[in-house]
Coordinates of C-alpha atoms in Angstrom, one line a residue:
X24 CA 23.0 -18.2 -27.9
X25 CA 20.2 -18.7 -30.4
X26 CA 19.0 -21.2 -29.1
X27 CA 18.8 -20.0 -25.1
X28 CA 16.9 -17.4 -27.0
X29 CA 14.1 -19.8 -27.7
X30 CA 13.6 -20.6 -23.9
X31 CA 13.1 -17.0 -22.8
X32 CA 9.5 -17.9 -22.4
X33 CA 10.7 -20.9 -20.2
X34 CA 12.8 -18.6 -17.5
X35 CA 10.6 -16.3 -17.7
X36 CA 7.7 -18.3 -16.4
X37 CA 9.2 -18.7 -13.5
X38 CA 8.9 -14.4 -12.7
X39 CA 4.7 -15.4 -11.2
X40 CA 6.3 -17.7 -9.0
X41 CA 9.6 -15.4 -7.5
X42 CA 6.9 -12.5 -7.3
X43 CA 4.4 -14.9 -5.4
X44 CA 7.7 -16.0 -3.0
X45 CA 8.2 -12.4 -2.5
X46 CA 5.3 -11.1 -1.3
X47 CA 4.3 -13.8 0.5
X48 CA 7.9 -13.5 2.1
X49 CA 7.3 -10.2 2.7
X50 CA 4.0 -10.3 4.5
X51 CA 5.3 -13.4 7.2
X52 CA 8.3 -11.4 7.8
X53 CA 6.4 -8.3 8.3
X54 CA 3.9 -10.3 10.6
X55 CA 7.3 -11.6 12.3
X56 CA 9.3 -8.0 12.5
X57 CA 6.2 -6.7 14.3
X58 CA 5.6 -9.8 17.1
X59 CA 9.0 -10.3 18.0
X60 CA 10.0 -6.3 18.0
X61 CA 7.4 -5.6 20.2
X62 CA 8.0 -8.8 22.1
X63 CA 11.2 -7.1 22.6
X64 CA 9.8 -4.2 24.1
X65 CA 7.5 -5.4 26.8
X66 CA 8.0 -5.8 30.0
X67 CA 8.2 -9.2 30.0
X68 CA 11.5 -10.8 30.7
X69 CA 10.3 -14.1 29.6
X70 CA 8.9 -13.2 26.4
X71 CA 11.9 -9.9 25.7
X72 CA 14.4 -13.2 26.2
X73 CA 12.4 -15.7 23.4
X74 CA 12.1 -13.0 21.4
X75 CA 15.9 -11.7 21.6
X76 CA 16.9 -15.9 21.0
X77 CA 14.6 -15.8 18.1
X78 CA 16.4 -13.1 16.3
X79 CA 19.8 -14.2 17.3
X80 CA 19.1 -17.9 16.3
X81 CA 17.8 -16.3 12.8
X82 CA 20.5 -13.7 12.3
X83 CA 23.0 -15.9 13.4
X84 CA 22.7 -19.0 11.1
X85 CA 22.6 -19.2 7.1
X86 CA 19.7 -18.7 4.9
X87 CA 20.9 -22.0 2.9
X88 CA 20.7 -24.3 6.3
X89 CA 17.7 -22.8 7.6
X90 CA 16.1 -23.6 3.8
X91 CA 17.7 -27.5 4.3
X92 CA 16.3 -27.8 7.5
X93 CA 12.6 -26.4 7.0
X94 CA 12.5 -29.2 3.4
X95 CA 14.9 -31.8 4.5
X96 CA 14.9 -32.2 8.3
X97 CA 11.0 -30.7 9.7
X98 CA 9.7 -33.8 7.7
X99 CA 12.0 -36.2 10.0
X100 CA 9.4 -34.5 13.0
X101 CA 6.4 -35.2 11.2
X102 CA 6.4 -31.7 9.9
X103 CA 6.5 -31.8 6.0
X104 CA 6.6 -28.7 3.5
X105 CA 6.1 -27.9 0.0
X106 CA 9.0 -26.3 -2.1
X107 CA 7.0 -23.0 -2.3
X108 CA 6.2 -23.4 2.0
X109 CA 9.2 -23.7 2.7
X110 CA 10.7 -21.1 1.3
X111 CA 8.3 -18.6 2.2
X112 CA 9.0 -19.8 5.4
X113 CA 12.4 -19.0 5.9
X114 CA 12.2 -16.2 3.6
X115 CA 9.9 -14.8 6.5
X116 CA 11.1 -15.7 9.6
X117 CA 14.9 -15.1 8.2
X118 CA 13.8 -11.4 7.3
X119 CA 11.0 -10.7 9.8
X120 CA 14.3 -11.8 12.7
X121 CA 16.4 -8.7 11.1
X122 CA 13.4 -6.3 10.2
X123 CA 11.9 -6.9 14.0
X124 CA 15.1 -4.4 14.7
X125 CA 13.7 -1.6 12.6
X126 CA 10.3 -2.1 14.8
X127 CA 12.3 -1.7 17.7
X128 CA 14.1 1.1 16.5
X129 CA 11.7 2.6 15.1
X130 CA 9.3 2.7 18.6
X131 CA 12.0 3.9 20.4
X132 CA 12.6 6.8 18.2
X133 CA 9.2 8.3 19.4
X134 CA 9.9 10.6 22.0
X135 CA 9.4 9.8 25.8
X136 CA 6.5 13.0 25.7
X137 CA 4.4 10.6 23.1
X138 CA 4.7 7.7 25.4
X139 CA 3.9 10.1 28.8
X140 CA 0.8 11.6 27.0
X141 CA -0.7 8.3 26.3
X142 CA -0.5 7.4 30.0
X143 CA -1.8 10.7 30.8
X144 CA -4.9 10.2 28.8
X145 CA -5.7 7.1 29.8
X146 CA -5.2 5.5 26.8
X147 CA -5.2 1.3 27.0
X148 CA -2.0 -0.1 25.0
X149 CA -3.8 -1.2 21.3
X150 CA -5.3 2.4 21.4
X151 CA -1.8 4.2 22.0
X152 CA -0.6 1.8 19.0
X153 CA -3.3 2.8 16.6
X154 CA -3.8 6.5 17.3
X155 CA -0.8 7.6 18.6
X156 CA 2.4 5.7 18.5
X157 CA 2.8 3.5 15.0
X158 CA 1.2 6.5 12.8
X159 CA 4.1 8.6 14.3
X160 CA 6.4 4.7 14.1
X161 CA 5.5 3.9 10.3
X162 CA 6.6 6.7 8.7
X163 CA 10.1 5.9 9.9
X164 CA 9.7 1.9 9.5
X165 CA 9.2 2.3 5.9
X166 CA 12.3 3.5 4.0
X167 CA 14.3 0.1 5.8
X168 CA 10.8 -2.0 5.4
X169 CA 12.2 -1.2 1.3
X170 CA 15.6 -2.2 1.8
X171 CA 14.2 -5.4 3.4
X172 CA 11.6 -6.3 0.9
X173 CA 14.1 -5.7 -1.9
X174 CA 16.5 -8.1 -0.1
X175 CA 13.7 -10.6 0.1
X176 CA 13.2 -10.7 -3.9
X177 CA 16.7 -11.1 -4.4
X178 CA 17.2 -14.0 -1.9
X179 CA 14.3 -16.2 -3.8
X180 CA 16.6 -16.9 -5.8
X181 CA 18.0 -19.0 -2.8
X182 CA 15.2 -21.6 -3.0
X183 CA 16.3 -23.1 -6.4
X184 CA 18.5 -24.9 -4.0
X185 CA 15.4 -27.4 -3.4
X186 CA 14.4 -27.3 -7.3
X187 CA 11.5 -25.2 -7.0
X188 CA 11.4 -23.8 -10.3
X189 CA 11.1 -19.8 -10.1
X190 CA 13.1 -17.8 -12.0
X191 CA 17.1 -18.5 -10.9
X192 CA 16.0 -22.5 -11.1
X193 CA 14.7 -22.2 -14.5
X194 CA 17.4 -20.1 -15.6
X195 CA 20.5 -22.6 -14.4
X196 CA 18.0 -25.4 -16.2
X197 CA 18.1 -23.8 -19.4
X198 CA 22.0 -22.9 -19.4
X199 CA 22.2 -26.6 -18.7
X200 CA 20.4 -27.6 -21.6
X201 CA 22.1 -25.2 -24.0
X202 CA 25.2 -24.5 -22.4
X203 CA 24.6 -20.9 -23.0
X204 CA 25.3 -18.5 -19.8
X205 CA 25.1 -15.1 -20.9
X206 CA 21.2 -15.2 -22.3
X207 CA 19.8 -16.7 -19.3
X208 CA 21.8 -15.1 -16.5
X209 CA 21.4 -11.8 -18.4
X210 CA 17.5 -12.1 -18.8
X211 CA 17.3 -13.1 -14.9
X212 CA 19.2 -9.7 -14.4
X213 CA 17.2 -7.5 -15.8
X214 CA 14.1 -9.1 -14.3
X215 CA 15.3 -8.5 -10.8
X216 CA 16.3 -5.5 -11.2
X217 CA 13.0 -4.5 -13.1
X218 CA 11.2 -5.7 -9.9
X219 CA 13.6 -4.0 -7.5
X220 CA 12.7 -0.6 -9.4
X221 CA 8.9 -1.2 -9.5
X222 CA 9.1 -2.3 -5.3
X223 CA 11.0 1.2 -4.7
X224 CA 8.8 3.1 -6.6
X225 CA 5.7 1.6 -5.1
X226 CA 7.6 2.0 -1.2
X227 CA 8.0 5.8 -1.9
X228 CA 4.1 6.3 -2.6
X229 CA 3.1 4.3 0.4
X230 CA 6.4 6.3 2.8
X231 CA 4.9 9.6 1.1
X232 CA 1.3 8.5 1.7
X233 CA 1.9 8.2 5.5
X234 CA 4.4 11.0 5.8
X235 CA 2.9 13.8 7.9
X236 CA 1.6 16.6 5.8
X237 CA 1.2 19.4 8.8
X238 CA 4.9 20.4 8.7
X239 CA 4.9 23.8 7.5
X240 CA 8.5 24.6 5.5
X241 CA 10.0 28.0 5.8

């Protein structure tokens, strides 16, 4: 165990690179949840039908081969990826094909009168997004946008399948080496949870930043 202790600075150089994975996760699949949960709700059958094969083809087949395919196979298309590409990658698209649902959801939670008032007023689509409809939408999109974001930091640890060394690859490494489990598996523990803590805390503020503050309580 002593000596696992002497690589802590070894696993945990690998926290820069899971952070950097999960944010840049988090921003494609945000990017992602918005286009195809919206492309669910036009009135295009065409586009309501790609959108609705996107998310199944996403939700429907495992992170792990999705991960093989965007390193091992896109390159046999011409098509060829980083470690750190592709796992932001499918760490987006995988996520942003689930979240998309809490887009949807989250629309058609507005009520109808919202959606007849914007007619009324002549209000052109982007306008009834900005003023009207996602600043009522966001408020609701948030506490799952957590959930979602949390689940993202926690599947990095999927890409050490294609040695890209953040903080589960560097870990397994070092209990290689050593042939000590409980310092390295317990030190990538507390890390993800650490970061887990610090995401929900920093999704509250933003949730109670766009909360609406006119409600009166009695």
């Amino acid at each position: 165990m002593s000596g696992s202790i002497e690589f802590l600075p070894a696993i945990l150089s690998g926290v820069v690179l899971t952070i950097q994975l999960t944010l840049c996760g988090t921003l494609l699949a945000l990017v992602t949840a918005f286009a195809v949960g919206f492309a669910r709700l036009t009135n295009l059958s065409w586009l309501r039908l790609a959108a609705r094969l996107f998310m199944e083809f996403f939700r429907g087949t495992s992170m792990v081969v999705q991960l093989f395919w965007a390193y091992f196979v896109l390159p046999l298309f011409g098509v060829s990826l980083t470690p750190f590409e592709a796992g932001v990658l499918v760490l987006g698209l995988n996520s942003g094909a689930y979240m998309s649902e809490i887009v949807r959801g989250g629309m058609l939670a507005l009520p109808l009168e919202q959606f007849e008032a914007c007619i009324a007023l002549n209000f052109g689509r982007w306008h009834r997004l900005k003023y009207v409809l996602l600043p009522q939408a966001l408020p609701l999109m948030v506490p799952p946008f957590s959930n979602s974001a949390i689940e993202i930091l926690k599947s990095t640890s999927v890409v050490s399948l294609i040695s890209l060394s953040e903080i589960t690859f560097r870990a397994q490494t070092v209990r290689a080496q050593t042939g000590d489990s409980i310092v390295p598996f317990i030190t990538i523990l507390i890390v993800y949870l650490s970061l887990a803590v610090l995401m929900s805390r920093i999704m509250r503020l933003i949730e109670r930043h766009l909360r609406p503050t006119s409600s009166v309580r009695t």
